[in-house]
Structures are given as structure tokens and as C-alpha cells.
Coordinates of C-alpha atoms in Angstrom, one line a residue:
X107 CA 15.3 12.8 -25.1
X108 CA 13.4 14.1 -28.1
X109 CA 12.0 10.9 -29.2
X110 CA 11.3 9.6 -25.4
X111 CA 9.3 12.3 -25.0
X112 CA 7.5 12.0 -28.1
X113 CA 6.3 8.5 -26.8
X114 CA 5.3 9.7 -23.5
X115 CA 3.0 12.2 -25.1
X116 CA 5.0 15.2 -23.4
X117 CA 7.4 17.6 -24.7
X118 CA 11.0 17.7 -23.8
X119 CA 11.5 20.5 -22.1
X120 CA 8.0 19.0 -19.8
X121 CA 10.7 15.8 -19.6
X122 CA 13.9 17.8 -19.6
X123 CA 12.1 19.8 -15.8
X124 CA 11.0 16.7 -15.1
X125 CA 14.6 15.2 -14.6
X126 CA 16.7 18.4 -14.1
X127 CA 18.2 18.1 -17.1
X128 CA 20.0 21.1 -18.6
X129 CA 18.9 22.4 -21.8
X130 CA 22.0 21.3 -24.0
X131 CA 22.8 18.6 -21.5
X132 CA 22.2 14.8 -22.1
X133 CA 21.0 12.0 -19.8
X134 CA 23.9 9.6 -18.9
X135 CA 23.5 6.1 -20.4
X136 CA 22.0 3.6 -18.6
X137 CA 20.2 6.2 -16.6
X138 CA 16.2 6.3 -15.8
X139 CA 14.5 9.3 -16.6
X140 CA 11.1 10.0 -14.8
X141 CA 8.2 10.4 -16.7
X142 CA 5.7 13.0 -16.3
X143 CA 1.8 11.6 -16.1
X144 CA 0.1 13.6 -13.0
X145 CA -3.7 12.3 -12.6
X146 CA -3.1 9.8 -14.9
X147 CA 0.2 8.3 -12.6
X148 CA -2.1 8.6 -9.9
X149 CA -4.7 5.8 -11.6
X150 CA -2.0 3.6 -12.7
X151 CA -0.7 4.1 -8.9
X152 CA -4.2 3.2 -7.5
X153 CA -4.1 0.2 -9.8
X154 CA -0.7 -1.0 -8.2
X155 CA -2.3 -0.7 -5.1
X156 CA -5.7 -3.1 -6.0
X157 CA -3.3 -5.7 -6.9
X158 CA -1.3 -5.6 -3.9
X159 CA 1.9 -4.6 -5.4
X160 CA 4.6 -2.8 -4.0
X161 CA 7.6 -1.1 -5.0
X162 CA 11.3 0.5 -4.3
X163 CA 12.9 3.4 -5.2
X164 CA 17.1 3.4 -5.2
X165 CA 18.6 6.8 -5.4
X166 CA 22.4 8.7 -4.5
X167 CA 21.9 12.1 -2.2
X168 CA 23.4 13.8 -4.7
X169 CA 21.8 13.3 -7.6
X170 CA 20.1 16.3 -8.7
X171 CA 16.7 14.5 -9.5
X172 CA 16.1 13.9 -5.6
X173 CA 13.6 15.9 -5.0
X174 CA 11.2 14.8 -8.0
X175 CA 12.0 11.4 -6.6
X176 CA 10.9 12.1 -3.3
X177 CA 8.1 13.8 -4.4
X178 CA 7.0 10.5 -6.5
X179 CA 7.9 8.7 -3.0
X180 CA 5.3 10.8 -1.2
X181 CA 2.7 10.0 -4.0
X182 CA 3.3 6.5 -3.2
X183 CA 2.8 7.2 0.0
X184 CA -0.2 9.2 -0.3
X185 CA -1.9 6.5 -2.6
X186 CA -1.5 3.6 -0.4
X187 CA 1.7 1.9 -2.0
X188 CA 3.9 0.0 -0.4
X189 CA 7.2 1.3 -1.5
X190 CA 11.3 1.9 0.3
X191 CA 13.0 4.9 -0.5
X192 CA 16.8 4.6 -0.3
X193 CA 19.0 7.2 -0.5
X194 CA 22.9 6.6 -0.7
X195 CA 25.0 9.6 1.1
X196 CA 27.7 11.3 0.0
X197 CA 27.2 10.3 -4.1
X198 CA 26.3 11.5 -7.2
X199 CA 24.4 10.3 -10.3
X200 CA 26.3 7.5 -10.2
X201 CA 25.7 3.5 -9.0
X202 CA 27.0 3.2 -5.2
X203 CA 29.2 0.2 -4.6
X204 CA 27.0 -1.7 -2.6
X205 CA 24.3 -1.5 -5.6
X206 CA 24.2 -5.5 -6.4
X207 CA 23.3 -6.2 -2.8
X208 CA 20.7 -3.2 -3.1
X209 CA 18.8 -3.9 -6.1
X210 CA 18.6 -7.6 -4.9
X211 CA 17.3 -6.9 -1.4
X212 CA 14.4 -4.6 -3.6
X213 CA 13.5 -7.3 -5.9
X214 CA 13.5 -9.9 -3.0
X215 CA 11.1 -7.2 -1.0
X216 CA 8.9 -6.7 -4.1
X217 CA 8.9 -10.6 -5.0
X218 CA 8.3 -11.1 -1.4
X219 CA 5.0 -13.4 -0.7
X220 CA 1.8 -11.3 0.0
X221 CA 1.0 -11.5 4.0
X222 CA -2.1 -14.6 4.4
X223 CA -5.1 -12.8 4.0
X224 CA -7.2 -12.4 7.6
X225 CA -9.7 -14.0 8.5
X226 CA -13.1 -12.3 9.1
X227 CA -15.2 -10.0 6.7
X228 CA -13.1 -7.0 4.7
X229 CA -14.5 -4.6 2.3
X230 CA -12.8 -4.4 -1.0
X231 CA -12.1 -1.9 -3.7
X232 CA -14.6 -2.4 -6.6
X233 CA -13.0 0.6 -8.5
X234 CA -16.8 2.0 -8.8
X235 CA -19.3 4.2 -6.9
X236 CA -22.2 2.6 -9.0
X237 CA -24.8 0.5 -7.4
X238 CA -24.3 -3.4 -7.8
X239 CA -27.1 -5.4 -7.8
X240 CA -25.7 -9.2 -9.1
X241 CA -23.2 -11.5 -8.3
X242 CA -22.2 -14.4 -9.6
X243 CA -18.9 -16.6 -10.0
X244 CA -16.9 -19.4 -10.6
X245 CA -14.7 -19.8 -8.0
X246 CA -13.8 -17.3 -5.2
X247 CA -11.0 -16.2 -8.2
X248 CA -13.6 -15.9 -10.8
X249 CA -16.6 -13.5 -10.2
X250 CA -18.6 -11.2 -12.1
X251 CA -20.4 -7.9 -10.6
X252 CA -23.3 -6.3 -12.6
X253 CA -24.4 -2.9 -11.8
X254 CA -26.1 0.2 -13.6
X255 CA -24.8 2.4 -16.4
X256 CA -23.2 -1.1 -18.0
X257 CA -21.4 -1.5 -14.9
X258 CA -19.7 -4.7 -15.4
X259 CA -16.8 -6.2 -13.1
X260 CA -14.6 -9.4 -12.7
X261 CA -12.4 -10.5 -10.0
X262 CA -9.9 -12.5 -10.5
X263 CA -8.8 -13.1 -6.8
X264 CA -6.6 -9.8 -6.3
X265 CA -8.2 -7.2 -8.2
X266 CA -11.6 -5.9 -9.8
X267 CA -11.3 -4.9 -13.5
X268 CA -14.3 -3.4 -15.5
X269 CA -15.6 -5.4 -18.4
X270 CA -16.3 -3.2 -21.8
X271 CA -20.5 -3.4 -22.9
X272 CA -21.9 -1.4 -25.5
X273 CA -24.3 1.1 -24.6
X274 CA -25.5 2.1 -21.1
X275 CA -27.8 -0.9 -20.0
X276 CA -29.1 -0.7 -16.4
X277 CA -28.0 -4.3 -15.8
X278 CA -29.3 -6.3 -12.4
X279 CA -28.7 -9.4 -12.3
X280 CA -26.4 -12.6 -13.3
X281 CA -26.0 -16.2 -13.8
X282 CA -23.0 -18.8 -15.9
X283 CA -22.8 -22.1 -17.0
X284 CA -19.4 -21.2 -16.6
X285 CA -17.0 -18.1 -16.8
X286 CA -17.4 -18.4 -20.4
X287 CA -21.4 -18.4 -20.6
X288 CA -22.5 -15.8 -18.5
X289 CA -25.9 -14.3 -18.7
X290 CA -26.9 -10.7 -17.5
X291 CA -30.4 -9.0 -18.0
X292 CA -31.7 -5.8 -16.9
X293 CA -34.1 -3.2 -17.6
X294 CA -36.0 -3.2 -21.0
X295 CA -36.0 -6.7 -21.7
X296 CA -32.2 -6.3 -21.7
X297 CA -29.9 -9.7 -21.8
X298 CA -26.2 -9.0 -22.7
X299 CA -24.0 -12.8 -22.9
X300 CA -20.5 -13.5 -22.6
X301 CA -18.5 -16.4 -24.7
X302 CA -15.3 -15.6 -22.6
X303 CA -13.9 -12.8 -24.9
X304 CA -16.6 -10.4 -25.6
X305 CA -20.2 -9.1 -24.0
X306 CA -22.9 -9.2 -27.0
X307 CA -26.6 -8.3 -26.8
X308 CA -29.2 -11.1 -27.2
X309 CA -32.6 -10.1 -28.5
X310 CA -34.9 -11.2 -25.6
X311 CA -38.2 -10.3 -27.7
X312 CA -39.3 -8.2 -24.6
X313 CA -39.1 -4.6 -23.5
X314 CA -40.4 -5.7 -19.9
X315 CA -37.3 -5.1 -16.6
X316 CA -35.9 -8.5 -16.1
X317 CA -34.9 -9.1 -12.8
X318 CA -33.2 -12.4 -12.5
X319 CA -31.6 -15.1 -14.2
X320 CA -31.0 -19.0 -13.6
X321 CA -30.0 -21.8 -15.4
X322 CA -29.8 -25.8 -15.7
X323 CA -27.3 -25.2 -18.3
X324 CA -26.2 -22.7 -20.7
X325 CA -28.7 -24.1 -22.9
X326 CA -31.5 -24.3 -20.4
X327 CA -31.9 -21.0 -19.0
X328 CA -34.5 -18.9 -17.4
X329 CA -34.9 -15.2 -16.9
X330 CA -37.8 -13.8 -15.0
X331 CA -39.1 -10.3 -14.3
X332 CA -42.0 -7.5 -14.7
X333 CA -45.9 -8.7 -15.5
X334 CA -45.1 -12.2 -14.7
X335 CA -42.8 -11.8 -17.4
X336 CA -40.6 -15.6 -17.8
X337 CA -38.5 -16.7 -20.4
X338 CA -36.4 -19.7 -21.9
X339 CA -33.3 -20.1 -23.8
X340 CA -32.9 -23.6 -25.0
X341 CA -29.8 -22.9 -26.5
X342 CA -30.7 -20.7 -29.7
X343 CA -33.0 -18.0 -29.2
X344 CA -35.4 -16.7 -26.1
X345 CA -39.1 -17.4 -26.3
X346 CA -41.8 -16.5 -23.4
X347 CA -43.5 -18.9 -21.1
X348 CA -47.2 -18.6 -19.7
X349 CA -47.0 -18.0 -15.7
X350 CA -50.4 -17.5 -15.3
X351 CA -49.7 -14.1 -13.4
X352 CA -49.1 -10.8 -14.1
X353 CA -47.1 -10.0 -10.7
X354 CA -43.3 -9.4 -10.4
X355 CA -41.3 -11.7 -10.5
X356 CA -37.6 -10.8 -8.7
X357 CA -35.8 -14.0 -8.2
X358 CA -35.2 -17.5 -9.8
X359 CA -33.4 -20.8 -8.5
X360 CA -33.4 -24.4 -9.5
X361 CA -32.1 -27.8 -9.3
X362 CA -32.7 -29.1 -12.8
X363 CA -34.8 -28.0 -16.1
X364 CA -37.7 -29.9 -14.3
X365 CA -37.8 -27.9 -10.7
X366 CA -37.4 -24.4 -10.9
X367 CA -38.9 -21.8 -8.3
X368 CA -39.9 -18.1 -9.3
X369 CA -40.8 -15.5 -6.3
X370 CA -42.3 -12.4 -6.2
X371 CA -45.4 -10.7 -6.1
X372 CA -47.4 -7.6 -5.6
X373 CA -45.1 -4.7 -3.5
X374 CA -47.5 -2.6 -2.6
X375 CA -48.8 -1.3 -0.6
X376 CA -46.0 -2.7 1.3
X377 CA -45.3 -4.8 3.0
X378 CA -47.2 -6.5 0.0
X379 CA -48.5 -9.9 -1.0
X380 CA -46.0 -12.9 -2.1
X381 CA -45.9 -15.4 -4.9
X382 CA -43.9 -18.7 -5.1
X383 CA -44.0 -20.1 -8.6
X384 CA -42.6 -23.9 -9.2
X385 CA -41.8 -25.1 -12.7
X386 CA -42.0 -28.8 -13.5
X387 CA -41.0 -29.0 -17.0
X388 CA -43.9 -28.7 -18.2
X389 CA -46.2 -25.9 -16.9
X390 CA -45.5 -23.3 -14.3
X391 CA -47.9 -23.2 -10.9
X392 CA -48.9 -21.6 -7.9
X393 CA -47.2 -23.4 -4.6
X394 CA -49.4 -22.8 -1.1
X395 CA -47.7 -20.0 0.7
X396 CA -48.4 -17.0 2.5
X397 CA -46.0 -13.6 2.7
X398 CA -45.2 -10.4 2.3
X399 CA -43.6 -9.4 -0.9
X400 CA -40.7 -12.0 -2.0
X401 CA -37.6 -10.7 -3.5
X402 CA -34.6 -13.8 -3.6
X403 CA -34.7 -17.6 -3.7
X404 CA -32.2 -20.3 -3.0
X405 CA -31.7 -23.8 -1.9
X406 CA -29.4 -26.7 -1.3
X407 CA -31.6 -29.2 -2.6
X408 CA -35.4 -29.2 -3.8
X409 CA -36.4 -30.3 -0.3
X410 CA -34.3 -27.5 1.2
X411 CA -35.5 -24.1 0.0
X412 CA -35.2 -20.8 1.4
X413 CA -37.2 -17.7 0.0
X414 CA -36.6 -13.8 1.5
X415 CA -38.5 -11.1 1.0
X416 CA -40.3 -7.4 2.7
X417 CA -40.1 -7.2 6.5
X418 CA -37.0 -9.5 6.9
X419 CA -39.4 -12.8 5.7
X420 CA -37.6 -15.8 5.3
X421 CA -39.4 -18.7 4.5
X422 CA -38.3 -22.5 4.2
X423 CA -39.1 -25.4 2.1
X424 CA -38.9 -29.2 3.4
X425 CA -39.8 -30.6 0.7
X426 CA -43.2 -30.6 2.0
X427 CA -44.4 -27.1 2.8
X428 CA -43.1 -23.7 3.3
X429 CA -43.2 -22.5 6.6
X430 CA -41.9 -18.6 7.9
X431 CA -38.9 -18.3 10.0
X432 CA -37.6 -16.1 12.5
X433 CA -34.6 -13.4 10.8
X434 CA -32.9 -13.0 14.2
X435 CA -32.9 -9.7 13.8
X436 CA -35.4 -6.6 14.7
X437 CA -37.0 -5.0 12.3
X438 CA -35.9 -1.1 11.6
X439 CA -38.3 1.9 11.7
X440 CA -39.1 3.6 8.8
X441 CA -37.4 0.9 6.3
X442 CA -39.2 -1.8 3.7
X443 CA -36.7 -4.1 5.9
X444 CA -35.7 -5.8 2.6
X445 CA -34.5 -8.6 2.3
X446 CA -33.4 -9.2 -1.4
X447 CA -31.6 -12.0 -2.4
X448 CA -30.0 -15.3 -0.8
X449 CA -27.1 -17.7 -0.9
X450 CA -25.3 -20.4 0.6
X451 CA -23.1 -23.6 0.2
X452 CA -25.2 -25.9 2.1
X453 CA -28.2 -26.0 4.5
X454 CA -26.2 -25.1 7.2
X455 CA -24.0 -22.2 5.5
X456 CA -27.0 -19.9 4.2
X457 CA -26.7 -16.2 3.8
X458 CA -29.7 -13.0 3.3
X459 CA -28.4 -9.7 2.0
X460 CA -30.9 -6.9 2.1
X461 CA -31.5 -2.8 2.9
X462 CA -29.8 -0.8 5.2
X463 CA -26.6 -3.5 5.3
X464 CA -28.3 -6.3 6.7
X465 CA -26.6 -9.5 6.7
X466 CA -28.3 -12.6 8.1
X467 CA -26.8 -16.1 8.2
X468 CA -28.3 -19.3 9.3
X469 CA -26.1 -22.2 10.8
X470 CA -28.6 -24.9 10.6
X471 CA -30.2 -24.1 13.8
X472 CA -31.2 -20.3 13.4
X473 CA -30.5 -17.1 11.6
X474 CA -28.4 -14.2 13.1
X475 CA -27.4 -10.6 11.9
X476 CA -23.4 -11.0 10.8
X477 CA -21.6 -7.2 11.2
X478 CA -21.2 -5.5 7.8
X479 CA -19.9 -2.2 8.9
X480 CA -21.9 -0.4 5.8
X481 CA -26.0 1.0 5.6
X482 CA -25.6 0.6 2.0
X483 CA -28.6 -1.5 0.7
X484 CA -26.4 -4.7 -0.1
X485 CA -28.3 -6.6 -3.5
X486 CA -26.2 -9.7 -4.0
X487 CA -24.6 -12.5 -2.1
X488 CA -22.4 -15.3 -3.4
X489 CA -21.2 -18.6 -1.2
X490 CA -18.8 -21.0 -2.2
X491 CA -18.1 -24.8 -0.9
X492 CA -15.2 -23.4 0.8
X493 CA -17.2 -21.2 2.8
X494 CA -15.7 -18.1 1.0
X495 CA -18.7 -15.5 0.9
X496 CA -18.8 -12.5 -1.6
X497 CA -21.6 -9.9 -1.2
X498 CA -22.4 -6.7 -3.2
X499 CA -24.4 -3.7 -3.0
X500 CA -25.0 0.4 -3.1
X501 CA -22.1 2.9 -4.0
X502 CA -20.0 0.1 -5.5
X503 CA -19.9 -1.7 -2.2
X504 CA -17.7 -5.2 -2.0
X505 CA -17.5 -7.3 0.9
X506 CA -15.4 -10.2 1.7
X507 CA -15.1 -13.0 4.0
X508 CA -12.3 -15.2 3.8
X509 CA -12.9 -18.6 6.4
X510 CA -10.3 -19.0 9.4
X511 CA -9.9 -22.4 8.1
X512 CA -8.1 -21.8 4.8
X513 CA -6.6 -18.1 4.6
X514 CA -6.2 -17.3 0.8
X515 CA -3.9 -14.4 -0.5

């Protein structure tokens, strides 16, 4: 017992209460003693219960560690896992004959397939109350989450685990090559990379916010923010580019190293004055457009182009011209009615994630509001081919929507 204990970090006479185990008594062999861990069960617990595990406990009646194993029972409970508590009558501290045929029906309960998940939006457990403010993934099984206070997550398809980052950085926004070259930036000229072990800081050679991030490769990438600010990794280092404006600059999107859109603008007064940049290769320029202040760009091709901004604006490119169109939704007193970034999987499968939990989605023919069941201001929104949608936002908020026509675990 002594040297248990001494792993578990406790004492023995914590584990000796713990098991109702006599002072000059010892544990039979073979036996499982419980160990001790209060808050810290609890988060291993809530762990159990992000993964969608379950669990079974196998006791006698009279054993005389019962009631510590019902009280673990009702923490299960109480926490949210799945877990049978059986209790064999009229027996000791000893294995009931029937224990073969119990232990296997636990394992084959445990082992059991998770239910399909349902289709239709869900909110998940991001295992933080901080703000998150980029998305950005591989596959629905493969996303990162950036957020403030080096808030960094990744989802693997059944839970969310936090990502280690030196420092603090108030990080906003995302963008891979693949799940092993992943850019963030943030505030301060911050850009922080990942090479599919570890996060490392990359001198950016500015102290201006960044706001977004884009690239044609993970040698061709751009990251845009504060003053007009732009700039270009080509693979070694980060240099700037000329704009030819000093407005802000909040969202990037492209189809190639040779046609990449910037928006942005002035904010204020609000509902402020827009700016659509377009990048040819060679110089960036002004495009024809007139809006309120634009905060998130994305297309399906260069000749379908969707920009969002203050006061629900969407606006759409043909290739041609861009042209305003109606949100499908009112917009709410006493709100900037933000609409900041965009997604989708094709142009008729787009998605606009804004203030106040506003959700819009276009079919093709027309955008309407899509029930989000939060007022949290909602800062990121990621679509796959398979029509899997992934949006983020304020107090660590996660939302979900799995298609009725293929229903993943």
C-alpha cells in the first residue's frame, strides 16, 4: 500500500480511508484499490465524457468499499458519464460466480459502437470559455481553433484538445497547407507556425494586428491586417507588400499566387466605408465596389466571390462585377449587424457567421438565417465538400452540423 500510495501522490492512510482498509490489514491480491484524486478525477472524468466514453463498475453488496464506490458512481453520474453500477447480493470481497459473463457483458457495453451522430446543428464542448476567432481544418477530423490568451485547439473528430504556444499571444486567425503547415497571426505582428509537432514563432518584421491569413501554398502565403498592412512568405522569411492604402484590412482569399482578394476598410463611423483589394501577381489594386465596412471573403472560384461585411452586406462577384445582395435577414437594433467572416463548399453551399449568433446560408438562389441557438458573436466558419459545417465564436463557443446524408460518429 505504502508504495501505491507513494505513486498516486497521497499517503496511505488518505488510500488506506479511501478503501476501508484497516490499519494493520492488507488488500487481498488481485483486488483494485480506489484511488483518491477529487478535482483532479473530476477533469480526467470530464475528459472521458468529450471523447464519448463510457464505463462500468462491478461490485459484491458486501464488500465494505460500497459506499466509496457508489459515491464514484454518482460522480459519474453527475459529470455526464455513461457508466452501469452492478452490485451482486448476498457476497463479500470476493468474485461472484457469474463474473466471466459479467465482465464480458461490460466490456461488450463499453466496446459497444457509439450511437450515429444526428443530423442537424449541435454545440460542442471546446473545453474553453475564451473567445475563438479562426477556424481552419483539414478534414471534418482535423481542425484547428485559435482564440486569445494563446488559445489554441484541435479536433480530431471526437474531442477538442489544447495545443501548448509560448507566451500569451492574442491570436485571430488561421490558415494550412496542410495539418502540418499551419499559420496563425494575431495582434502585434504576431505569426506563430506549426510543422506537425510543435508551435514556433516566426519574425513577421511588423508590430501592426494581423487579421487574416491565406495561402496558395505553404510557401506562398499572405497575411493581411492594420494600415493596409500585407505580407508574403515565399517559403523563407516574411517581407511587406505596397497596398497603396492605409485602411484595415480583415480578410484574405484566393485561388492561386496570381488572384488574391483583400477586404476591409475604414469602420467608422460605422457603418463605415469598404475596400476590395485584388492581387494579380504582380501589384495589388483597387476593384470598383461600393459598401459599408468589409470584414470576410470567400469564393468557389475567381468568378464566384462573396465578400460580408457591417450591416449584414454581402456582396457577390461574377467574374464581372460586384453587386450587393439581400442577407435574408432583418437587421437588429442597436448592433454593428456584423457580419465577419464566410465559407462554403461550393456556390451553392455558402455560409456568413457574424454578431449576436447570426448564421446566414445561401443555397444558390438566396440567403437565409440558419438557427444557432447562441447570441455569442460567432468569428469563424468552416465548410467541407461533404457538407460538414464547423463554426466558432465568443465564450469558447463550437457548433456543429453533421449532413442527414452521411451521419458520422
Amino acid at each position: 500500500l505504502a508504495t501505491v500510495a507513494r505513486r498516486a501522490g497521497i499517503s496511505e492512510a488518505q488510500l488506506r480511508e479511501a478503501n476501508r482498509v484497516p490499519a494493520r490489514s492488507k488488500p487481498t491480491p488481485g483486488s483494485t484499490l480506489l484511488i483518491p484524486r477529487d478535482e483532479s478525477m473530476d477533469a480526467d472524468i470530464t475528459a472521458a465524457v468529450r471523447r464519448g466514453l463510457r464505463g462500468s463498475l462491478l461490485t459484491t453488496e458486501l464488500d465494505r468499499r460500497v459506499p466509496a464506490q457508489r459515491e464514484l458512481a454518482e460522480r459519474f453520474r453527475r459529470l455526464g458519464l455513461e457508466a452501469e453500477f452492478t452490485v451482486t447480493p448476498n457476497i463479500g470481497h470476493w468474485f461472484p460466480k457469474d463474473f466471466g459473463q459479467q465482465l464480458d457483458r461490460a466490456i461488450e457495453r463499453i466496446l459497444a459502437p457509439l450511437p450515429p451522430r444526428a443530423p442537424g446543428w449541435s454545440r460542442m464542448a471546446s473545453g474553453t470559455t475564451n473567445n475563438l476567432t479562426g477556424l481552419w481544418g483539414a478534414s471534418p477530423t482535423d481542425i484547428f481553433a485559435v482564440g486569445p490568451k494563446g488559445t489554441i485547439l484541435h479536433f480530431d473528430g471526437t474531442i477538442c484538445t489544447p495545443m501548448p504556444v509560448d507566451g500569451e499571444p492574442h491570436l485571430l486567425s488561421l490558415w494550412g497547407a496542410t495539418s502540418r503547415d499551419v499559420f496563425v497571426v494575431g495582434d502585434n505582428g504576431v505569426i506563430v507556425h506549426y510543422d506537425g509537432h510543435v508551435w514556433a514563432p516566426m519574425e513577421s518584421g511588423t508590430k501592426k494586428n494581423l487579421i487574416a491569413v491565406w495561402g496558395a501554398s505553404g510557401r506562398d502565403v499572405f497575411a493581411a491586417g492594420y494600415g493596409g498592412t500585407m505580407l508574403h512568405y515565399d517559403g523563407s522569411s516574411w517581407t511587406s507588400m505596397a497596398t497603396g492604402t492605409t485602411d484595415d484590412l480583415y480578410g484574405i482569399w484566393g485561388t492561386s499566387s496570381s488572384h488574391v482578394i483583400a477586404v476591409g476598410g475604414n469602420p467608422m463611423p460605422m457603418p463605415g466605408k469598404g475596400l476590395i483589394l485584388r492581387y494579380d501577381g504582380k501589384a495589388w489594386t483597387r476593384m470598383p465596389a461600393d459598401s459599408p465596412f468589409l470584414a470576410g471573403v470567400w469564393g468557389s472560384s475567381r468568378n464566384d466571390v462573396f465578400a460580408v461585411g457591417v450591416n449584414k452586406a454581402i456582396l457577390h462577384f461574377d467574374g464581372k462585377a460586384w453587386a450587393a445582395m439581400a442577407p435574408g435577414a432583418p437587421l437588429a437594433q442597436g448592433s454593428p449587424n456584423l457580419l465577419s467572416r464566410t465559407g462554403g463548399s461550393g456556390p451553392s453551399d455558402v455560409y456568413a457567421a457574424g454578431f449576436d449568433g447570426v448564421l446566414l446560408r445561401y443555397d444558390g438562389r438566396q440567403w437565409s438565417p440558419v438557427a444557432t441557438g447562441t447570441t455569442e458573436n460567432l468569428g469563424g466558419v468552416l465548410v467541407f465538400p461533404s457538407r460538414d459545417v464547423f463554426v466558432v465564436g465568443g465564450g469558447g463557443t463550437m457548433l456543429r452540423y453533421t449532413p442527414p446524408t452521411r451521419l458520422a460518429r
